[in-house]
Each structure stands twice: as structure tokens, then as C-alpha cells.
XYZ file of C-alpha atoms in Angstrom:
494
model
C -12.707 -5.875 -10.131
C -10.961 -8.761 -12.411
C -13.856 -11.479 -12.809
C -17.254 -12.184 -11.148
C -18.193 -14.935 -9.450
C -21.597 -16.302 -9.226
C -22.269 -18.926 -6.285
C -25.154 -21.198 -7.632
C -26.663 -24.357 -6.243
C -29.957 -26.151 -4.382
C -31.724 -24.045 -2.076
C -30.733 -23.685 1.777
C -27.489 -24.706 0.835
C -25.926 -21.435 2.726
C -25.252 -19.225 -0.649
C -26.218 -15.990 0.695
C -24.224 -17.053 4.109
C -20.888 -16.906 1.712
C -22.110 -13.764 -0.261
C -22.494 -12.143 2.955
C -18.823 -13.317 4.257
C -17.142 -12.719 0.930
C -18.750 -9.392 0.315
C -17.883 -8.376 4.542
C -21.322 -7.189 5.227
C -25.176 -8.708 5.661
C -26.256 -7.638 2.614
C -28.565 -10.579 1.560
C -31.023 -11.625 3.806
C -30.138 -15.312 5.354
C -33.017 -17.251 7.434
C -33.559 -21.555 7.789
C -36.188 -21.712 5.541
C -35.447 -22.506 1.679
C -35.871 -20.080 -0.831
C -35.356 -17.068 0.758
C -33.168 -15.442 -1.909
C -34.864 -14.742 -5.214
C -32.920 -12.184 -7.078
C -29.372 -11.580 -8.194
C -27.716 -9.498 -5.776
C -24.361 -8.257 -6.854
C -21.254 -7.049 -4.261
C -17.877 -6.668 -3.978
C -16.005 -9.288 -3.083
C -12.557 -8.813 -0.455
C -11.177 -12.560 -0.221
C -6.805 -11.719 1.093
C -5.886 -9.759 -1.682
C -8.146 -10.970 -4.501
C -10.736 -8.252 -5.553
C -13.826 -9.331 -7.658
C -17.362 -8.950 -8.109
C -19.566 -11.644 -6.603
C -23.107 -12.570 -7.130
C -25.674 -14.714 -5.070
C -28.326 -16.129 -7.011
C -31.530 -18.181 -5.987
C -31.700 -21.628 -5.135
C -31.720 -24.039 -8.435
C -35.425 -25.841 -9.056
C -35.971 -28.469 -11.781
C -39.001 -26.481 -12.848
C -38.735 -25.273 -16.157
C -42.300 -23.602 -16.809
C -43.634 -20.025 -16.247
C -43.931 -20.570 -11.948
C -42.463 -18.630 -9.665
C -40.096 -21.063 -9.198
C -39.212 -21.310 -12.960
C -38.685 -17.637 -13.446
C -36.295 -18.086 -10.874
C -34.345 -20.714 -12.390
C -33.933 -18.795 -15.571
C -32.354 -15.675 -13.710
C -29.942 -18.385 -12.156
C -28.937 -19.683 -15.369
C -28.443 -15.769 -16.591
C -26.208 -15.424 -13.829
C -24.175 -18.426 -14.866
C -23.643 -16.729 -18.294
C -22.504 -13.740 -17.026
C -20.394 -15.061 -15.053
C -16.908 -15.606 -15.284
C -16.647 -17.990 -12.546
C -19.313 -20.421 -10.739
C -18.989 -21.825 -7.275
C -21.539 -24.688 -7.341
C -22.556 -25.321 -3.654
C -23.522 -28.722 -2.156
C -24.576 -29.416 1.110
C -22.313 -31.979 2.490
C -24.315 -32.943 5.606
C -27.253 -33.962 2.936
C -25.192 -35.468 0.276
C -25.858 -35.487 -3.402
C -29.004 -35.448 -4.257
C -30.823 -35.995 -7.770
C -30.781 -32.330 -8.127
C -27.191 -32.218 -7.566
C -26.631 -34.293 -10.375
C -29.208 -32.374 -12.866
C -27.710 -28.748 -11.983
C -23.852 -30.028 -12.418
C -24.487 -31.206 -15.887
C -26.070 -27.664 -16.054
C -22.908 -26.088 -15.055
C -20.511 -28.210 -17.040
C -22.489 -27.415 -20.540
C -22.689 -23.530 -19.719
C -19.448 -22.684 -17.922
C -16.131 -22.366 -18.155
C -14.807 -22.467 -14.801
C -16.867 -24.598 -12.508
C -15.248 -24.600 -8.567
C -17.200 -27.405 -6.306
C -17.397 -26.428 -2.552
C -19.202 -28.902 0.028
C -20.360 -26.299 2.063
C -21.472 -26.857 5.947
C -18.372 -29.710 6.010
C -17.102 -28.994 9.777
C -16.984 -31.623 11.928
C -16.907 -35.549 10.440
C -20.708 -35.349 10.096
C -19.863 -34.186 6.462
C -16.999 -36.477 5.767
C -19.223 -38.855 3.800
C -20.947 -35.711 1.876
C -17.372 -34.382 1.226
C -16.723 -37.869 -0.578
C -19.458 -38.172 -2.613
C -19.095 -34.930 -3.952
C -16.121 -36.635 -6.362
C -18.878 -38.537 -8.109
C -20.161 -34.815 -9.948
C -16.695 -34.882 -11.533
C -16.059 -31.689 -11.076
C -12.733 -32.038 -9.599
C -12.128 -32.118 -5.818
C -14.303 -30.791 -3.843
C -13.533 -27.611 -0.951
C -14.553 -28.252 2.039
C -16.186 -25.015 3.492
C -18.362 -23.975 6.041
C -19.552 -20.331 5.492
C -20.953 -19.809 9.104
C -18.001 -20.219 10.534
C -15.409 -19.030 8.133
C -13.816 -22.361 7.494
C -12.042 -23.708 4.083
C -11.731 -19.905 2.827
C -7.798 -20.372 2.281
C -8.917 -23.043 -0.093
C -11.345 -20.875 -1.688
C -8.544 -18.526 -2.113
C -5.705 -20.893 -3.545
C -8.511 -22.186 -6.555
C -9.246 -18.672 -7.889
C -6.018 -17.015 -7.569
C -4.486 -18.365 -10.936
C -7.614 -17.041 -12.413
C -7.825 -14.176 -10.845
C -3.797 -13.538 -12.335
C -5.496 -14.958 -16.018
C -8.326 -12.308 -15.837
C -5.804 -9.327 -14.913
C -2.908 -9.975 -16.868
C -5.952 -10.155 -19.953
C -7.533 -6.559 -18.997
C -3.647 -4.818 -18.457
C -3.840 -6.152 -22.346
C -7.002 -4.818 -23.183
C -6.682 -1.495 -21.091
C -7.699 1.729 -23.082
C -5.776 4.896 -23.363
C -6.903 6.712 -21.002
C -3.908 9.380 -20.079
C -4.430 11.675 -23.265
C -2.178 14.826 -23.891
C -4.383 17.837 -24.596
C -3.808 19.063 -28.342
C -2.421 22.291 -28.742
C -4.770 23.932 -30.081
C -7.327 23.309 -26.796
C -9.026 26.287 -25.593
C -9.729 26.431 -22.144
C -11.411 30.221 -21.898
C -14.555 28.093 -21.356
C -13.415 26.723 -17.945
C -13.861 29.021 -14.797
C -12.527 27.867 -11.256
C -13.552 30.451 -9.597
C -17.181 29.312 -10.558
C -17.248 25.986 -9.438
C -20.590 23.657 -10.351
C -23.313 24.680 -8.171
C -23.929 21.330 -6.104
C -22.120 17.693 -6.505
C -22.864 16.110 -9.503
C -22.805 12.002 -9.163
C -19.898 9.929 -10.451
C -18.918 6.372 -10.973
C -17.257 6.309 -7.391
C -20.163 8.353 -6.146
C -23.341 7.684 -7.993
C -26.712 8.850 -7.358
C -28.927 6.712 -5.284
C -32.385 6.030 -5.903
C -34.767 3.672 -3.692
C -37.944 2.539 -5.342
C -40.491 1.711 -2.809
C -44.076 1.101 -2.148
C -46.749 -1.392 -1.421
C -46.712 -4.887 -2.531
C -47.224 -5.616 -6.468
C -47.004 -1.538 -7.508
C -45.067 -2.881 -10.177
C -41.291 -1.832 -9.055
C -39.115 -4.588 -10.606
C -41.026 -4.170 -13.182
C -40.265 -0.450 -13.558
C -36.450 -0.629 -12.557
C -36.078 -3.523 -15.170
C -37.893 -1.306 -18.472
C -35.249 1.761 -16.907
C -32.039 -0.152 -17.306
C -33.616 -2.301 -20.447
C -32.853 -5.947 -19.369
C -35.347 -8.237 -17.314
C -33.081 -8.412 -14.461
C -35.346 -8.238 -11.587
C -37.516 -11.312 -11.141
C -41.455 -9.703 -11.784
C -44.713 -11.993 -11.739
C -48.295 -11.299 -11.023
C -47.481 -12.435 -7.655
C -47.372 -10.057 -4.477
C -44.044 -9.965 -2.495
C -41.623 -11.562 -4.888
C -38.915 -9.473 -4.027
C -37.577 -10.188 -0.440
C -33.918 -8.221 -0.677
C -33.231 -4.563 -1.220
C -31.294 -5.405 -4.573
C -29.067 -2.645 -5.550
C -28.023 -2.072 -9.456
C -25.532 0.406 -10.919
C -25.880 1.613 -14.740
C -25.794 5.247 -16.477
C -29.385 6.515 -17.117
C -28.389 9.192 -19.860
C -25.140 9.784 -18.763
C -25.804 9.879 -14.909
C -24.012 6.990 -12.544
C -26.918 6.160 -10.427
C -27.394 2.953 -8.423
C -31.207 1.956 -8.375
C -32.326 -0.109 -5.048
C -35.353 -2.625 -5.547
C -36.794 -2.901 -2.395
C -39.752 -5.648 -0.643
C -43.459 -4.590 -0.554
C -44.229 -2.188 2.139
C -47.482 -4.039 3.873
C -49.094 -2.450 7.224
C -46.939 -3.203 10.616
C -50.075 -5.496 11.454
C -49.696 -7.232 8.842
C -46.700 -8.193 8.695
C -45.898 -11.272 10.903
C -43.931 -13.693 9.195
C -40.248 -13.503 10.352
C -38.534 -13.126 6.785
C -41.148 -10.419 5.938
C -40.038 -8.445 8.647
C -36.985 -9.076 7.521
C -37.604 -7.630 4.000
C -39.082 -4.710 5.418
C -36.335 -3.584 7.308
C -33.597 -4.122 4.238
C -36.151 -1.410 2.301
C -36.253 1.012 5.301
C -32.162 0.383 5.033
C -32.303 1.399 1.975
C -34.593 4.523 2.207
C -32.186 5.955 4.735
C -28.801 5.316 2.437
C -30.713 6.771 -0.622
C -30.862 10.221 -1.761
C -34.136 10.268 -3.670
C -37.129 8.165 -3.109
C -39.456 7.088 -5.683
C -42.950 6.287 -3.931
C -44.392 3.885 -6.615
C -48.458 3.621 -6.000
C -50.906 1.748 -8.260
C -53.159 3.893 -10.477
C -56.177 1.576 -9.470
C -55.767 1.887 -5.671
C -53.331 5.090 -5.005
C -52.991 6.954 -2.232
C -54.095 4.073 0.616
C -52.644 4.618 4.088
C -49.461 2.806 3.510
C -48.567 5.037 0.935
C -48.947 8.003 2.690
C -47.174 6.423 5.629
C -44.278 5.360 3.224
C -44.067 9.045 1.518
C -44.070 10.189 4.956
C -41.095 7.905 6.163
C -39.094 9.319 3.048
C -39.658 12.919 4.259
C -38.969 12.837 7.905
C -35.583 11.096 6.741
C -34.723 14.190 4.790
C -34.941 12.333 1.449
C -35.907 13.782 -2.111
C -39.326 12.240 -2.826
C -40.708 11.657 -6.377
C -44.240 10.250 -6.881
C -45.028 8.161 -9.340
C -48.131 6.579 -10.155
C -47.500 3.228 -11.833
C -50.036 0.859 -14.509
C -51.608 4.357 -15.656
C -51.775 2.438 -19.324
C -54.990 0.647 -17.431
C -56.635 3.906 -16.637
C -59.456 5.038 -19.258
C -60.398 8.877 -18.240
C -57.083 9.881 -18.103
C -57.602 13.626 -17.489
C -60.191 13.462 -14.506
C -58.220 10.716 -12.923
C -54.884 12.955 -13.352
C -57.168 15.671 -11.177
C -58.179 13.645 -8.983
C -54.715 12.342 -7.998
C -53.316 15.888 -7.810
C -55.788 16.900 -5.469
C -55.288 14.032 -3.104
C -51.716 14.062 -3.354
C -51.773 17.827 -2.242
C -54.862 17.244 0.496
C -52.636 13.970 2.060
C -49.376 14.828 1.921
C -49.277 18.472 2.735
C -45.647 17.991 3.843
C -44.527 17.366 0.011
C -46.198 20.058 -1.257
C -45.005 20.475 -5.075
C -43.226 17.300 -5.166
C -43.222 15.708 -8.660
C -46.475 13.684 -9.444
C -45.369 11.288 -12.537
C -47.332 9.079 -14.421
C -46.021 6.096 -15.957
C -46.832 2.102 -16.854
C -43.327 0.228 -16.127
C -45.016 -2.618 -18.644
C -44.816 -0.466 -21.887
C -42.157 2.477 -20.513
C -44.582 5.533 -20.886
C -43.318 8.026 -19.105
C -40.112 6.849 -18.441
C -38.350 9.993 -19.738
C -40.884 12.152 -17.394
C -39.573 10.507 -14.174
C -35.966 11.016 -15.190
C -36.269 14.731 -15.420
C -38.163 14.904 -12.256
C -35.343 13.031 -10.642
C -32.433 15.370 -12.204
C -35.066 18.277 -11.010
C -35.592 16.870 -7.310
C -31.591 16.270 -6.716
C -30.774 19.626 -8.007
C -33.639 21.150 -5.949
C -32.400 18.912 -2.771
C -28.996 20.572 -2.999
C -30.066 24.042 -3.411
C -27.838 26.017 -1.346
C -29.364 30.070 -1.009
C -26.857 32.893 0.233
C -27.122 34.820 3.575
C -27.974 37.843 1.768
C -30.900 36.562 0.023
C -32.511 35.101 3.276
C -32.096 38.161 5.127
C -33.281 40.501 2.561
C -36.312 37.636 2.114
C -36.970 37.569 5.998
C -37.639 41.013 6.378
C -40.118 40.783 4.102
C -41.750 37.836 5.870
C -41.391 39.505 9.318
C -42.710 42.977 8.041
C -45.661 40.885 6.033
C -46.625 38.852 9.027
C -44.780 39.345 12.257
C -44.240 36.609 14.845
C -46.874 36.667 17.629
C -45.998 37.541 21.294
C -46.851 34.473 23.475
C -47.259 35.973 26.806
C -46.668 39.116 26.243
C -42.983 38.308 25.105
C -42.091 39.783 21.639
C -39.881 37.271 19.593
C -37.438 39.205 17.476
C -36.147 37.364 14.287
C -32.478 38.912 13.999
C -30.591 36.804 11.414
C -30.660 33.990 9.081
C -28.438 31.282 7.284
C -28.394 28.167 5.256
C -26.747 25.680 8.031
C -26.482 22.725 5.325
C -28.087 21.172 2.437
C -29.420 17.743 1.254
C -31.985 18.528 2.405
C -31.572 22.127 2.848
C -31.385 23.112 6.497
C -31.757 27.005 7.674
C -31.133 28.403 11.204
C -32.949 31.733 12.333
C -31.730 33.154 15.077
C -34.105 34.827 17.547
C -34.824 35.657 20.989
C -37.239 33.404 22.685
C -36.681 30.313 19.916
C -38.663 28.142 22.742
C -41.371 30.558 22.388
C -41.904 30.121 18.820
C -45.236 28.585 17.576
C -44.937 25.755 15.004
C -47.934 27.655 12.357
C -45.132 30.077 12.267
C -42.535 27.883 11.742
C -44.648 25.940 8.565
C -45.337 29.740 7.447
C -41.497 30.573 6.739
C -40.815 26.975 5.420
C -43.639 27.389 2.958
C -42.285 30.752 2.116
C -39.146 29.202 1.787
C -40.454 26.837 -0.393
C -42.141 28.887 -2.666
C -39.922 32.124 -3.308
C -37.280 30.312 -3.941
C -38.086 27.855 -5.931
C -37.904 24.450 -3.588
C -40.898 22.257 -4.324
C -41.603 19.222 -3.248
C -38.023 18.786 -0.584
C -37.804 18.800 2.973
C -36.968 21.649 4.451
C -35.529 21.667 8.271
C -36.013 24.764 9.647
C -34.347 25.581 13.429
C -34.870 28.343 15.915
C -31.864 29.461 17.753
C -31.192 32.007 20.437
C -28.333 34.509 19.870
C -27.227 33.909 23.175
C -26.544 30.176 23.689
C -22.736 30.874 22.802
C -22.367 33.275 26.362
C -20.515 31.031 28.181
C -21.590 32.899 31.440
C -25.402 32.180 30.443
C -27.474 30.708 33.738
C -24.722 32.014 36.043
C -25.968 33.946 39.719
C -24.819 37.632 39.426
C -22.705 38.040 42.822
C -24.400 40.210 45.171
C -23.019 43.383 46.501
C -22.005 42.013 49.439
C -19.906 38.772 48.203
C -18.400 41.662 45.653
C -16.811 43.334 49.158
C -15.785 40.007 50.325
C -13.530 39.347 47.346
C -12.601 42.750 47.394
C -11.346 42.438 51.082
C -9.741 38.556 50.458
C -8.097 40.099 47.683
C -6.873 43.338 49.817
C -5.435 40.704 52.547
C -3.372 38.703 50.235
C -1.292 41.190 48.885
């Protein structure tokens, strides 16, 4: 990436309309009503052959107090000084407004490269918006409409000289990276043939976390104290975030890529169109994750949303960490640490041995206790057993506790392997897999789970019959008299 952009301006102006068509996907969540984005959402941006980093921010306010609305504003003006580049957005249908006026002063004070765009300019409805623009004096205006994909190749012709300024600079700037090993290096310590024993996350391939849970638990809160900058916009109000927001940063030398996700209310609930919305980025972002922090409020854990939540995150085959937030509020620490434990393994039966963590995201207790349980989960998660160890183990199961004989039909285990991991899947194969009761089925996965070693992850488990390979399976034996026909037809041919 050679420079970010940041595309700043009034609400409803169609921000997150360009985001999304710069960036190729719907990432940020676009609806009529202003104010729909709050946070920064970063992507990468694919405009020809120009590669950068773009960022949609929330709609400017002239509020400058502690509201909603004025946290908001200061996360905007953030973005503007991290930025290298700001698109300042106007409607050109409305005009320029007061506001207009206010936030280009803004931008002329606090940035050096300010591009103006008149977006929603087709047809000659916005000819007399595209006019007045001039008057911000910031240069001449593009004329753009983001719906439709219009004024783009204008876009494109205004930051490609600074596009070539910003990589001609970093060629400059470029560390050594190609180093000659000395030769004195000693590689005895480095063994091919033992390879590590599961993926370890990289830049291109970091390691995804999803923090979810009810409204207010405190998860902006927590994902801002874990990468130390308020980046996230928190308040004591319910359902401020609206967009999954995805960050990248090293958390003690592991890439990882935290998602923020919306308030999880109950289905009922949950009747306003952009709430739905919001809900639906989260579950998005459950399902691309690979562990799943389920953050619950020490005063009110465990309510049926959470459970539902934690239960959404296992049936999706993703590693789930628990972690009970504001636990700085709690007085009788040790009683209410019982309590939770015994709920957690009452409820959620299904997670049995998953990580409980306490923590408070206000003051960062605990902080370094949810990490490990997050290396310890993933590691867990990709836990990959051989053939010989399961077979040697399901003897011992079998000879402990055989299978029962539903209708007088005795189900034979025969063999066993790990099919795949993340989350660790196992195939038995049997005779009469159709046959096989589902207690018996939770009885080898919670074997599974505790001999070797596996707490807490999903664990698929499938029943397979030996013979569903014969190709001649379900096929009528021929009778002895169609045998002498053939014979005969064959006898005449000849």
C-alpha cells in the first residue's frame, strides 16, 4: 500500500457507498438514514492500478462536547491526521451547506492533500451543486456518483501523481531486508523433517479473532486497551457500534486481526432495519474468524443471548474463549468466580473446558490472561492426533464401554482417523453407523476431549460404514435362472 486515504464529510453524503466501491466489496454497512457509520473502518483500496489503503469515517457534526455525536467527530478528525490523503465529500444535489463551509476550513488547517468530490452529480440536477462547490476553494471539484460508478477516472487522474510521490519516497526509505547469512551461522538447530506442529499466523495470514456479545459488554472498550489506542468509538451508550470493524496489529509478536462486532440483542428484539443489518455483519464475522471471544458482563452473565451466541460460535466449528468483562465492579471475587464456573459448565455443556477469563477492558486486568488462553485455544483447535493413537485409544473405549445393539444388531467399531482439523474432525468407521445412538457418540467425543488434552473446542465426530466405497452396494444378486440365460446368450454368440 503507498498512502491512505480517508473519505470525510457531512453525513448521508454516500462515504461508505465509495469505501465499498473502492475497496470491491460491501464491507461497511450503507442504508438512507444519516449516521449510519460510526467507526473507522479501514480496507484496501483497488482503483486501475493504484493500490492504497482507504478509510471511511463517520459523518462530520459541529458538536464538539462529550455526545455521542462529539466522540464521533474526534475519531473523524484522527482519521484526518493519519491520513495521507482526504477526499472531502459534498453532496451536490444539496449544495453547500454551513457545515460544508465549517469542515473545509477543518480540512485545509489539518491536511496536506485535500481532493473535493461532489458526490451524487449525475444527471444536471447537480450541475448547480457541482458549481458551488468552487466557492470551498479547494480547487475544482470531481464530479462523482458512487452508486453508479461515475467520475472514478477522475478520481484516478488526481491521486496518481501522489500515489508516484508516496512510492518513489518508500523505494528511498526501504530497509535491507535481503541479508547474507554470516559465516559463522549454525543451522544444526533447524530440522525439516520436523516441521512446526500446526500453522502459525503471519502478516499475509494473521490470526482472526471476533469479539462478540450482547449490547454494552464493553467490547470496543476491550479491543481498544488490547491494541493501546482509543480507536474504537466506546460510550455508556448501548449499540454504538453498527459495523463489524476489523483491525490488524501484533499482540506480542502474533499478526492477528481483531473484529469489533454490533451488540447481539434477541431476534425479537431486533426490528429496526439497520440493526438487522449490524447483526448480520457480526454473524459474518463469526463465521470468517477462527476464535471467538464471547464477552458477557460480570453483573448480568450468562443470560440467554449469551448462551445462544456461545452456541452459534460452536456449531460453526470456531475456537471459543469466555471472558467475563467489568469484573473490577465485582466485590466477592472468589464466590462470584464459583459461581460463574459452575454455570458456565451447567449451560454450555458443549464447551466443556473452554477458557473462562476474567478481565475489566477499563483498567486492562487480565489482559495478559486472555492472550494465553487465545495462543492455548488456537493451538488446541489445530491439534492434529495420529491413527495409531486413536486406535490404540478406541479399544480402550470399546473394551471399557461397548456400543449397544439396537435391535439386536451389534455395531462393530473397526477403525479410526483424524479426517481434518480446525476444528478437529475424526471418522470411525463401523458397521451399522445409522444405528449408532448419539449418548454414544457425546461419550467418545468427551473421551476425546479429555485424554487427549482438547478442552473447550469443537469436536465433529462422524460414523461411517466400511462399505459405502463397494461400488456394487444396493445391487439385486442375479438369480440362478437369469445366470443360465447369460450363460446360453453368451454360448449363441460365439
Amino acid at each position: 500500500m503507498s498512502f491512505t486515504l480517508a473519505i470525510v464529510g457531512r453525513p448521508n453524503v454516500g462515504k461508505s457507498t465509495l469505501f465499498n466501491r473502492l475497496v470491491g466489496k460491501r464491507l461497511a454497512l450503507v442504508d438512507d438514514q444519516p449516521g449510519v457509520t460510526r467507526d473507522l473502518r479501514e480496507g484496501a483500496a483497488k482503483l486501475a492500478d493504484l493500490r492504497f489503503t482507504v478509510i471511511d469515517t463517520a459523518g462530520l457534526e459541529e458538536v464538539t462536547d462529550d455526545s455521542l455525536q462529539g466522540r464521533m467527530r474526534r475519531l473523524t478528525e484522527r482519521a484526518v491526521d493519519m491520513a495521507d490523503v482526504c477526499l472531502f465529500m459534498i453532496d451536490a444535489r444539496t449544495g453547500i451547506t454551513p457545515s460544508d463551509l465549517v469542515f473545509a476550513d477543518i480540512l485545509r488547517k489539518r491536511s496536506a492533500h485535500v481532493i473535493l468530490a461532489a458526490n451524487k452529480a449525475e444527471g444536471a440536477a447537480a450541475d448547480a451543486g457541482v458549481i458551488e462547490a468552487y466557492s470551498l476553494g479547494l480547487g475544482e471539484p470531481i464530479r462523482l456518483s458512487a452508486e453508479h460508478g461515475e467520475g472514478l477516472h477522475d478520481l484516478y487522474v488526481e491521486l496518481m501523481p501522489i500515489h508516484d510521490g508516496f512510492t518513489e519516497r518508500a523505494e528511498q526509505q526501504e530497509p535491507e531486508v535481503d541479508v547474507d547469512l554470516p559465516e559463522d551461522f549454525d543451522d544444526e538447530d533447524w530440522d525439516e523433517e520436523n516441521p512446526p506442529p500446526y500453522p502459525m499466523p503471519t502478516d499475509k495470514k494473521p490470526l482472526q479473532i471476533a469479539v462478540v456479545g450482547r449490547p454494552n459488554a464493553g467490547k470496543s472498550t476491550l479491543i481498544n486497551h488490547i491494541i493501546g489506542e482509543d480507536r474504537l468509538l466506546t460510550g455508556p451508550e448501548a449499540g454504538i457500534t453498527r459495523d463489524a470493524i476489523s483491525l490488524r496489529f501484533d499482540w506480542d509478536g502474533i499478526p492477528c486481526k481483531l473484529f469489533d462486532t454490533a451488540g447481539m440483542r434477541k431476534r425479537a428484539k431486533v426490528q429496526d432495519k439497520l440493526e438487522k443489518l449490524s447483526v448480520s455483519d457480526g454473524l459474518r464475522a463469526v463465521k470468517f474468524a477462527e476464535i471467538v471471544i464471547v464477552l458477557l458482563d460480570a453483573a448480568i452473565p450468562f443470560e440467554q443471548q449469551d448462551l445462544r451466541i456461545a452456541d452459534l460460535a460452536e456449531r460453526e466449528g470456531r475456537a471459543v474463549i469466555v471472558a467475563v468483562n467489568k469484573w473490577d465492579l465485582e466485590g466477592d471475587k472468589q464466590n462470584k468466580l464459583r459461581d460463574l464456573r459452575e454455570s458456565f459448565e451447567r449451560l454450555l455443556p458443549q464447551l466443556r473446558g473452554a477458557p473462562l477469563v476474567t478481565v475489566s477492558a477499563k483498567t486492562g486486568r487480565g489482559i495478559d490472561r486472555l492472550h494465553t488462553a487465545i495462543e492455548r485455544a488456537y493451538e488446541v483447535w489445530n491439534r492434529r492426533i495420529t491413527t495409531a493413537q486413536l486406535n490404540r485409544w478406541l479399544s480402550g473405549m470399546v473394551e471399557a464401554h461397548p456400543p449397544p445393539a439396537p435391535q439386536g444388531k451389534r455395531i462393530k467399531l473397526r477403525y479410526m482417523t483424524q479426517a481434518k482439523t480446525r476444528p478437529p474432525g475424526f471418522v470411525v468407521m463401523c458397521s451399522h453407523p445409522d444405528k449408532m445412538p448419539a449418548s454414544y457418540t457425546r461419550y467418545l467425543v468427551n473421551g476425546l476431549r479429555t485424554d487427549f488434552d482438547m478442552p473447550g473446542t469443537p469436536i465433529r465426530l462422524y460414523m461411517r460404514s466400511q462399505n459405502d466405497s463397494n461400488p456394487f452396494k444396493g445391487r439385486k444378486k442375479a438369480g440362478p435362472s437369469k445366470l443360465r440365460k447369460h450363460t446360453n446368450t453368451r454360448r449363441s454368440e460365439k
